[in-house]
Tab-separated table of C-alpha atoms and ligand atoms in Angstrom:
chain	number	residue	atom	x	y	z
L	1	UNK	CA	0.288	-14.427	17.528
L	2	UNK	CA	3.397	-16.355	17.834
L	3	UNK	CA	5.284	-19.797	17.284
L	4	UNK	CA	6.621	-20.997	13.937
L	5	UNK	CA	5.023	-24.427	14.467
L	6	UNK	CA	2.126	-23.533	12.373
L	7	UNK	CA	2.474	-19.944	11.274
L	8	UNK	CA	4.556	-18.604	8.286
L	9	UNK	CA	4.658	-15.027	9.510
L	10	UNK	CA	3.804	-13.508	12.919
L	11	UNK	CA	4.528	-10.633	15.266
L	12	UNK	CA	6.207	-11.466	18.736
L	13	UNK	CA	7.674	-8.097	19.645
L	14	UNK	CA	8.673	-7.669	16.151
L	15	UNK	CA	8.439	-9.404	12.854
L	16	UNK	CA	9.090	-12.985	12.497
L	17	UNK	CA	8.770	-15.321	9.566
L	18	UNK	CA	9.757	-18.732	8.549
L	19	UNK	CA	12.605	-18.616	6.029
L	20	UNK	CA	11.305	-20.442	3.065
L	21	UNK	CA	14.582	-20.612	1.218
L	22	UNK	CA	16.115	-23.055	4.087
L	23	UNK	CA	13.345	-25.630	3.569
L	24	UNK	CA	13.283	-28.603	3.507
L	25	UNK	CA	16.543	-28.862	5.437
L	26	UNK	CA	15.916	-26.320	8.194
L	27	UNK	CA	12.746	-24.937	9.676
L	28	UNK	CA	14.231	-21.695	10.950
L	29	UNK	CA	12.367	-18.488	12.004
L	30	UNK	CA	14.075	-15.154	11.354
L	31	UNK	CA	13.542	-11.754	12.851
L	32	UNK	CA	13.089	-9.170	10.087
L	33	UNK	CA	14.551	-6.006	11.564
L	34	UNK	CA	13.604	-3.252	9.161
L	35	UNK	CA	11.493	-2.712	5.752
L	36	UNK	CA	14.706	-3.116	3.664
L	37	UNK	CA	15.181	-6.619	5.075
L	38	UNK	CA	11.592	-7.349	4.667
L	39	UNK	CA	11.754	-6.355	1.025
L	40	UNK	CA	14.690	-8.547	0.528
L	41	UNK	CA	12.881	-11.212	2.072
L	42	UNK	CA	10.063	-10.969	-0.372
L	43	UNK	CA	12.368	-10.693	-3.518
L	44	UNK	CA	14.432	-13.611	-2.277
L	45	UNK	CA	11.172	-15.741	-1.500
L	46	UNK	CA	12.077	-16.058	2.026
L	47	UNK	CA	8.267	-15.359	2.524
L	48	UNK	CA	6.324	-15.879	-0.788
L	49	UNK	CA	2.764	-17.121	-1.571
L	50	UNK	CA	-0.029	-14.765	-2.272
L	51	UNK	CA	-1.888	-14.686	1.135
L	52	UNK	CA	1.555	-14.951	3.017
L	53	UNK	CA	2.475	-11.763	1.091
L	54	UNK	CA	-0.654	-9.933	1.936
L	55	UNK	CA	0.155	-10.632	5.612
L	56	UNK	CA	4.048	-9.490	5.051
L	57	UNK	CA	2.782	-6.516	3.295
L	58	UNK	CA	0.630	-5.375	6.167
L	59	UNK	CA	3.193	-6.401	8.835
L	60	UNK	CA	5.705	-4.301	6.818
L	61	UNK	CA	3.630	-1.198	7.367
L	62	UNK	CA	3.323	-2.086	11.241
L	63	UNK	CA	7.089	-2.452	11.156
L	64	UNK	CA	7.815	0.871	9.526
L	65	UNK	CA	5.435	2.651	12.001
L	66	UNK	CA	7.273	0.607	14.891
L	67	UNK	CA	10.679	1.912	13.638
L	68	UNK	CA	9.757	5.630	12.850
L	69	UNK	CA	11.157	7.917	15.314
L	70	UNK	CA	9.042	10.854	14.352
L	71	UNK	CA	6.678	12.269	17.139
L	72	UNK	CA	4.512	14.082	14.401
L	73	UNK	CA	1.658	12.122	12.898
L	74	UNK	CA	1.696	13.484	9.416
L	75	UNK	CA	5.452	12.913	9.189
L	76	UNK	CA	4.875	9.456	10.251
L	77	UNK	CA	2.194	8.813	7.656
L	78	UNK	CA	4.621	10.217	5.092
L	79	UNK	CA	7.162	7.518	6.151
L	80	UNK	CA	4.438	4.986	5.927
L	81	UNK	CA	3.771	6.035	2.514
L	82	UNK	CA	7.212	5.745	1.223
L	83	UNK	CA	7.723	2.294	2.900
L	84	UNK	CA	4.201	1.125	1.473
L	85	UNK	CA	5.337	2.011	-2.083
L	86	UNK	CA	8.693	0.160	-1.649
L	87	UNK	CA	7.003	-3.199	-0.321
L	88	UNK	CA	4.494	-2.906	-3.031
L	89	UNK	CA	7.043	-2.746	-5.920
L	90	UNK	CA	9.149	-5.519	-4.536
L	91	UNK	CA	6.777	-8.325	-6.330
L	92	UNK	CA	4.191	-6.925	-8.686
L	93	UNK	CA	1.961	-9.894	-9.774
L	94	UNK	CA	0.597	-11.316	-6.436
L	95	UNK	CA	-2.357	-8.816	-5.907
L	96	UNK	CA	-2.368	-9.653	-1.987
L	97	UNK	CA	0.868	-7.902	-1.530
L	98	UNK	CA	-0.574	-4.450	-2.244
L	99	UNK	CA	-3.967	-5.423	-0.961
L	100	UNK	CA	-2.277	-6.046	2.481
L	101	UNK	CA	-0.179	-2.883	2.332
L	102	UNK	CA	-3.229	-0.628	1.540
L	103	UNK	CA	-5.329	-2.282	4.333
L	104	UNK	CA	-2.626	-1.390	6.835
L	105	UNK	CA	-2.118	1.970	5.485
L	106	UNK	CA	-5.780	2.789	5.528
L	107	UNK	CA	-6.071	1.692	9.308
L	108	UNK	CA	-2.907	3.733	10.231
L	109	UNK	CA	-4.778	6.963	9.037
L	110	UNK	CA	-7.469	6.331	11.650
L	111	UNK	CA	-4.700	7.106	14.133
L	112	UNK	CA	-4.352	10.764	15.246
L	113	UNK	CA	-1.184	10.505	17.259
L	114	UNK	CA	1.977	8.425	16.303
L	115	UNK	CA	1.089	5.792	19.087
L	116	UNK	CA	-2.539	5.194	17.786
L	117	UNK	CA	-0.917	4.988	14.093
L	118	UNK	CA	1.350	2.213	15.250
L	119	UNK	CA	-1.553	0.568	17.224
L	120	UNK	CA	-4.001	0.670	14.282
L	121	UNK	CA	-1.291	-0.645	11.688
L	122	UNK	CA	-0.252	-3.616	13.883
L	123	UNK	CA	-3.848	-4.374	14.835
L	124	UNK	CA	-4.778	-4.421	11.023
L	125	UNK	CA	-1.806	-6.640	10.215
L	126	UNK	CA	-2.880	-9.160	12.944
L	127	UNK	CA	-6.379	-8.998	11.773
L	128	UNK	CA	-5.277	-10.017	8.341
L	129	UNK	CA	-3.205	-12.832	9.593
L	130	UNK	CA	-5.871	-14.388	11.786
L	131	UNK	CA	-8.499	-13.829	8.902
L	132	UNK	CA	-6.318	-15.652	6.593
L	133	UNK	CA	-6.444	-18.883	8.596
L	134	UNK	CA	-10.220	-18.586	9.081
L	135	UNK	CA	-10.734	-17.875	5.359
L	136	UNK	CA	-8.417	-20.873	4.382
L	137	UNK	CA	-10.322	-23.123	6.469
L	138	UNK	CA	-13.640	-21.958	4.728
L	139	UNK	CA	-11.776	-22.600	1.368
L	140	UNK	CA	-10.953	-26.048	2.735
L	141	UNK	CA	-14.480	-26.696	3.910
L	142	UNK	CA	-15.983	-25.710	0.457
L	143	UNK	CA	-13.303	-27.375	-1.574
L	144	UNK	CA	-13.346	-30.586	0.422
L	145	UNK	CA	-16.904	-31.483	-0.834
L	146	UNK	CA	-15.386	-31.550	-4.425
L	147	UNK	CA	-12.901	-34.416	-3.559
L	148	UNK	CA	-13.864	-38.187	-3.290
L	149	UNK	CA	-12.472	-40.611	-1.046
L	150	UNK	CA	-9.461	-42.165	-2.732
L	151	UNK	CA	-8.923	-39.240	-5.297
L	152	UNK	CA	-5.340	-38.575	-6.385
L	153	UNK	CA	-4.940	-34.751	-6.814
L	154	UNK	CA	-2.174	-33.098	-8.761
L	155	UNK	CA	-0.958	-29.813	-7.556
L	156	UNK	CA	1.559	-27.366	-8.876
L	157	UNK	CA	4.115	-25.046	-6.641
L	158	UNK	CA	2.998	-24.552	-2.993
L	159	UNK	CA	-0.347	-23.189	-2.111
L	160	UNK	CA	-0.168	-24.695	1.214
L	161	UNK	CA	0.299	-23.162	4.819
L	162	UNK	CA	3.575	-21.980	3.861
L	163	UNK	CA	2.092	-19.724	1.125
L	164	UNK	CA	-0.399	-18.322	3.531
L	165	UNK	CA	-0.259	-17.532	7.431
L	166	UNK	CA	-1.527	-21.063	7.989
L	167	UNK	CA	-3.448	-24.153	6.436
L	168	UNK	CA	-3.274	-23.124	2.863
L	169	UNK	CA	-5.659	-22.668	-0.078
L	170	UNK	CA	-5.116	-25.761	-2.597
L	171	UNK	CA	-3.415	-27.617	0.257
L	172	UNK	CA	-6.194	-26.374	2.739
L	173	UNK	CA	-8.661	-28.217	0.578
L	174	UNK	CA	-6.607	-31.494	0.663
L	175	UNK	CA	-5.943	-30.973	4.291
L	176	UNK	CA	-9.696	-30.400	5.229
L	177	UNK	CA	-10.629	-33.546	2.951
L	178	UNK	CA	-8.185	-35.675	5.014
L	179	UNK	CA	-9.493	-34.111	8.283
L	180	UNK	CA	-12.980	-35.166	7.107
L	181	UNK	CA	-11.725	-38.775	6.975
L	182	UNK	CA	-11.154	-38.862	3.070
L	183	UNK	CA	-7.962	-40.695	1.795
L	184	UNK	CA	-6.445	-38.291	-0.672
L	185	UNK	CA	-3.013	-38.901	-2.377
L	186	UNK	CA	-1.156	-35.794	-3.752
L	187	UNK	CA	0.980	-35.598	-6.807
L	188	UNK	CA	3.319	-32.556	-6.293
L	189	UNK	CA	5.042	-31.060	-9.316
L	190	UNK	CA	8.501	-30.040	-8.435
L	191	UNK	CA	7.922	-26.540	-9.833
L	192	UNK	CA	11.151	-25.423	-11.770
L	193	UNK	CA	12.836	-23.253	-11.383
L	194	UNK	CA	12.619	-22.527	-7.674
L	195	UNK	CA	11.308	-26.019	-6.626
L	196	UNK	CA	8.465	-24.856	-4.340
L	197	UNK	CA	6.876	-28.232	-5.164
L	198	UNK	CA	9.663	-30.459	-3.977
L	199	UNK	CA	11.061	-28.196	-1.218
L	200	UNK	CA	7.833	-26.772	0.260
L	201	UNK	CA	4.757	-28.785	-0.877
L	202	UNK	CA	6.354	-32.367	-0.329
L	203	UNK	CA	7.807	-31.211	2.773
L	204	UNK	CA	4.589	-29.753	4.141
L	205	UNK	CA	2.404	-32.764	3.441
L	206	UNK	CA	4.805	-35.499	4.460
L	207	UNK	CA	5.241	-33.535	7.800
L	208	UNK	CA	1.378	-33.742	7.914
L	209	UNK	CA	1.469	-37.705	7.148
L	210	UNK	CA	-0.710	-36.659	3.892
L	211	UNK	CA	0.501	-39.089	1.214
L	212	UNK	CA	2.512	-37.210	-1.453
L	213	UNK	CA	4.430	-38.352	-4.423
L	214	UNK	CA	6.823	-35.897	-6.061
L	215	UNK	CA	6.881	-35.656	-9.853
L	216	UNK	CA	8.857	-33.582	-12.498
L	217	UNK	CA	6.533	-30.698	-13.976
L	218	UNK	CA	6.768	-32.352	-17.482
L	219	UNK	CA	5.244	-35.518	-16.305
L	220	UNK	CA	1.640	-34.367	-15.661
L	221	UNK	CA	0.371	-34.966	-19.123
L	222	UNK	CA	1.609	-38.562	-18.972
L	223	UNK	CA	0.154	-39.204	-15.383
L	224	UNK	CA	-3.133	-37.905	-16.806
L	225	UNK	CA	-3.031	-40.275	-19.770
L	226	UNK	CA	-2.353	-43.215	-17.410
L	227	UNK	CA	-5.635	-42.425	-15.269
L	228	UNK	CA	-3.439	-41.545	-12.360
L	229	UNK	CA	-4.928	-38.030	-11.730
L	230	UNK	CA	-8.494	-37.379	-10.714
L	231	UNK	CA	-8.354	-33.987	-10.023
L	232	UNK	CA	-6.079	-30.803	-10.326
L	233	UNK	CA	-5.986	-28.041	-7.742
L	234	UNK	CA	-3.882	-25.021	-7.720
L	235	UNK	CA	-3.877	-21.707	-5.845
L	236	UNK	CA	-3.642	-18.312	-7.303
L	237	UNK	CA	-1.620	-15.166	-7.345
L	238	UNK	CA	-4.126	-13.011	-8.887
L	239	UNK	CA	-7.567	-13.641	-10.792
L	240	UNK	CA	-8.649	-11.107	-13.157
L	241	UNK	CA	-11.692	-10.824	-15.233
L	242	UNK	CA	-10.171	-13.483	-17.722
L	243	UNK	CA	-7.674	-15.427	-16.255
L	244	UNK	CA	-5.878	-16.811	-13.171
L	245	UNK	CA	-2.279	-15.725	-12.955
L	246	UNK	CA	-0.250	-18.622	-10.933
L	247	UNK	CA	3.168	-20.187	-11.010
L	248	UNK	CA	4.528	-20.778	-14.394
L	249	UNK	CA	3.705	-24.242	-15.487
L	250	UNK	CA	-0.021	-23.962	-14.106
L	251	UNK	CA	-1.428	-23.003	-17.671
L	252	UNK	CA	0.131	-26.309	-19.213
L	253	UNK	CA	-1.637	-28.455	-16.553
L	254	UNK	CA	-4.959	-26.844	-17.053
L	255	UNK	CA	-4.612	-27.336	-20.948
L	256	UNK	CA	-3.606	-31.064	-20.304
L	257	UNK	CA	-6.538	-31.516	-17.765
L	258	UNK	CA	-9.027	-30.133	-20.226
L	259	UNK	CA	-7.866	-32.775	-22.878
L	260	UNK	CA	-8.102	-35.508	-20.416
L	261	UNK	CA	-11.578	-34.322	-19.108
L	262	UNK	CA	-10.098	-34.070	-15.685
L	263	UNK	CA	-11.646	-31.310	-13.156
L	264	UNK	CA	-9.005	-28.323	-12.814
L	265	UNK	CA	-9.709	-26.153	-9.883
L	266	UNK	CA	-8.219	-23.100	-8.256
L	267	UNK	CA	-8.398	-22.369	-4.743
L	268	UNK	CA	-8.016	-18.644	-3.561
L	269	UNK	CA	-9.316	-16.111	-1.222
L	270	UNK	CA	-11.396	-13.158	-2.316
L	271	UNK	CA	-8.581	-10.910	-1.778
L	272	UNK	CA	-6.892	-12.547	-4.685
L	273	UNK	CA	-9.627	-11.639	-7.098
L	274	UNK	CA	-8.893	-8.337	-9.044
L	275	UNK	CA	-12.045	-7.784	-11.194
L	276	UNK	CA	-10.718	-4.196	-12.339
L	277	UNK	CA	-8.098	-5.628	-14.646
L	278	UNK	CA	-7.624	-8.209	-17.264
L	279	UNK	CA	-4.656	-10.292	-18.217
L	280	UNK	CA	-3.063	-7.536	-20.356
L	281	UNK	CA	-3.035	-4.940	-17.752
L	282	UNK	CA	-0.865	-7.143	-15.430
L	283	UNK	CA	3.039	-7.243	-15.066
L	284	UNK	CA	4.334	-10.795	-14.968
L	285	UNK	CA	7.439	-10.646	-12.782
L	286	UNK	CA	10.498	-11.866	-14.720
L	287	UNK	CA	13.166	-13.411	-12.464
L	288	UNK	CA	17.054	-13.744	-12.410
L	289	UNK	CA	18.690	-15.854	-15.287
L	290	UNK	CA	20.623	-17.623	-12.641
L	291	UNK	CA	17.373	-19.417	-11.259
L	292	UNK	CA	17.576	-21.471	-14.447
L	293	UNK	CA	21.146	-21.503	-15.393
L	294	UNK	CA	22.311	-22.716	-11.757
L	295	UNK	CA	21.370	-25.165	-9.372
L	296	UNK	CA	22.832	-24.917	-5.830
L	297	UNK	CA	25.914	-23.060	-7.209
L	298	UNK	CA	26.394	-25.595	-10.035
L	299	UNK	CA	26.101	-24.345	-13.708
L	300	UNK	CA	23.480	-26.117	-15.832
L	301	UNK	CA	23.555	-24.045	-18.941
L	302	UNK	CA	26.228	-22.322	-21.138
L	303	UNK	CA	27.645	-18.977	-19.772
L	304	UNK	CA	25.917	-16.114	-21.418
L	305	UNK	CA	22.844	-18.292	-22.832
L	306	UNK	CA	19.767	-16.105	-23.576
L	307	UNK	CA	17.276	-16.922	-20.915
L	308	UNK	CA	13.518	-16.221	-20.362
L	309	UNK	CA	12.180	-16.598	-16.758
L	310	UNK	CA	8.735	-15.438	-16.065
L	311	UNK	CA	7.454	-16.254	-12.443
L	312	UNK	CA	3.845	-16.737	-13.567
L	313	UNK	CA	1.510	-17.760	-16.387
L	314	UNK	CA	-2.098	-17.070	-17.236
L	315	UNK	CA	-4.764	-19.692	-17.433
L	316	UNK	CA	-7.868	-18.650	-19.092
L	317	UNK	CA	-11.031	-18.841	-16.983
L	318	UNK	CA	-12.675	-21.222	-19.491
L	319	UNK	CA	-10.118	-23.885	-18.596
L	320	UNK	CA	-11.238	-23.601	-14.980
L	321	UNK	CA	-13.830	-25.957	-13.565
L	322	UNK	CA	-14.283	-24.233	-10.406
L	323	UNK	CA	-12.888	-21.372	-8.266
L	324	UNK	CA	-12.965	-22.455	-4.790
L	325	UNK	CA	-13.394	-19.399	-2.150
L	326	UNK	CA	-14.487	-18.821	1.268
L	327	UNK	CA	-17.957	-17.873	-0.187
L	328	UNK	CA	-18.371	-21.112	-2.098
L	329	UNK	CA	-17.417	-22.685	-5.324
L	330	UNK	CA	-17.873	-20.775	-8.561
L	331	UNK	CA	-17.929	-22.208	-11.948
L	332	UNK	CA	-16.577	-19.619	-14.447
L	333	UNK	CA	-18.061	-17.477	-15.997
L	334	UNK	CA	-19.643	-17.206	-12.565
L	335	UNK	CA	-17.656	-15.322	-10.178
L	336	UNK	CA	-17.815	-14.794	-6.233
L	337	UNK	CA	-19.711	-11.578	-5.344
L	338	UNK	CA	-17.593	-8.920	-4.260
K	401	LIG	O1	6.594	-17.244	-6.675
K	401	LIG	P1	5.736	-17.973	-5.513
K	401	LIG	O2	6.299	-19.139	-4.740
K	401	LIG	O3	5.304	-16.583	-4.582
K	401	LIG	O4	4.488	-18.259	-6.211
K	401	LIG	C1	3.294	-18.864	-5.458
K	401	LIG	C2	2.406	-19.364	-6.229
K	401	LIG	O5	2.295	-19.308	-7.560
K	401	LIG	C3	1.501	-20.543	-5.572
K	401	LIG	O6	1.336	-21.383	-6.658
K	401	LIG	C4	0.133	-20.026	-5.334
K	401	LIG	O7	-0.638	-20.706	-5.705
K	401	LIG	C5	-0.073	-18.876	-4.894
K	401	LIG	S1	-0.047	-18.485	-3.431
K	401	LIG	C6	-1.217	-19.548	-2.715
């Protein structure tokens, strides 16, 4: 696969991705030359969003195989296992990262020679990438039925094509509804502290000419009270037996939606479900204090102030009106079949 026009991450003689930290100012592809650079890109959110991280993890294994210079298959697999552990540890909450790495590693084990290992790892990563777009279009088709012509949809963070390989999960639902001829207006929460809503969702939707209005995160309750929101749709980083982990701020929108009797939907592929675990088992990534204390190099808070900066929160499934997946829409406590 190639081209940055519609893909977030792809292989073209090497690993490429759109550097999302430069948006909305620049749409710039960067070449990832080694596993260390991929890990930095993941930690800095140059590539981000659960499904995109799944592909990034698998391509990371393919990259490690491509760069390994050994001619011994066992040694190569040892190199790949080391790379796999490092990649998985780079962001612990989004389950797709480990899922993508593990899929590529299992495929690599099918190779008997180093060349076969390289081929299997890359083929698996390419499959995951293509599959992601196909699955997102199914999520879109299933979710579009829940949206009525003229609906105003609130979303948080970015669960669009930039969070995936293409099309998107929550924004994929909006895209599919628009493609089916419905008029949908999106309210995009800016998503403090890293502004994925204003930098990415607002950019993505306006580039596609889908009507979008940017709001601060704290405005959602007021808009709901004024009757300006018909539905909420967000993505997910991990769905356990009891909660949906998603970008910090999601839980507040879910509680507010419940109070105002507004449907709250979560759109995610089956690869984001983690039925082996519950909320208390999961590590929520805590990020650097400067993400809150500074903006574009300008200090926003007193030097040395105490800061708490979790990247994600947990929304109990009882607040979720429907889980929109490629297998259909499931109303908790109903979950999709494995
Ligand atoms: O920290 P990020 O930008 O990787 O977090 C991503 C999210 O939380 C998104 O909201 C998204 O729903 C998950 S990916 C479709």
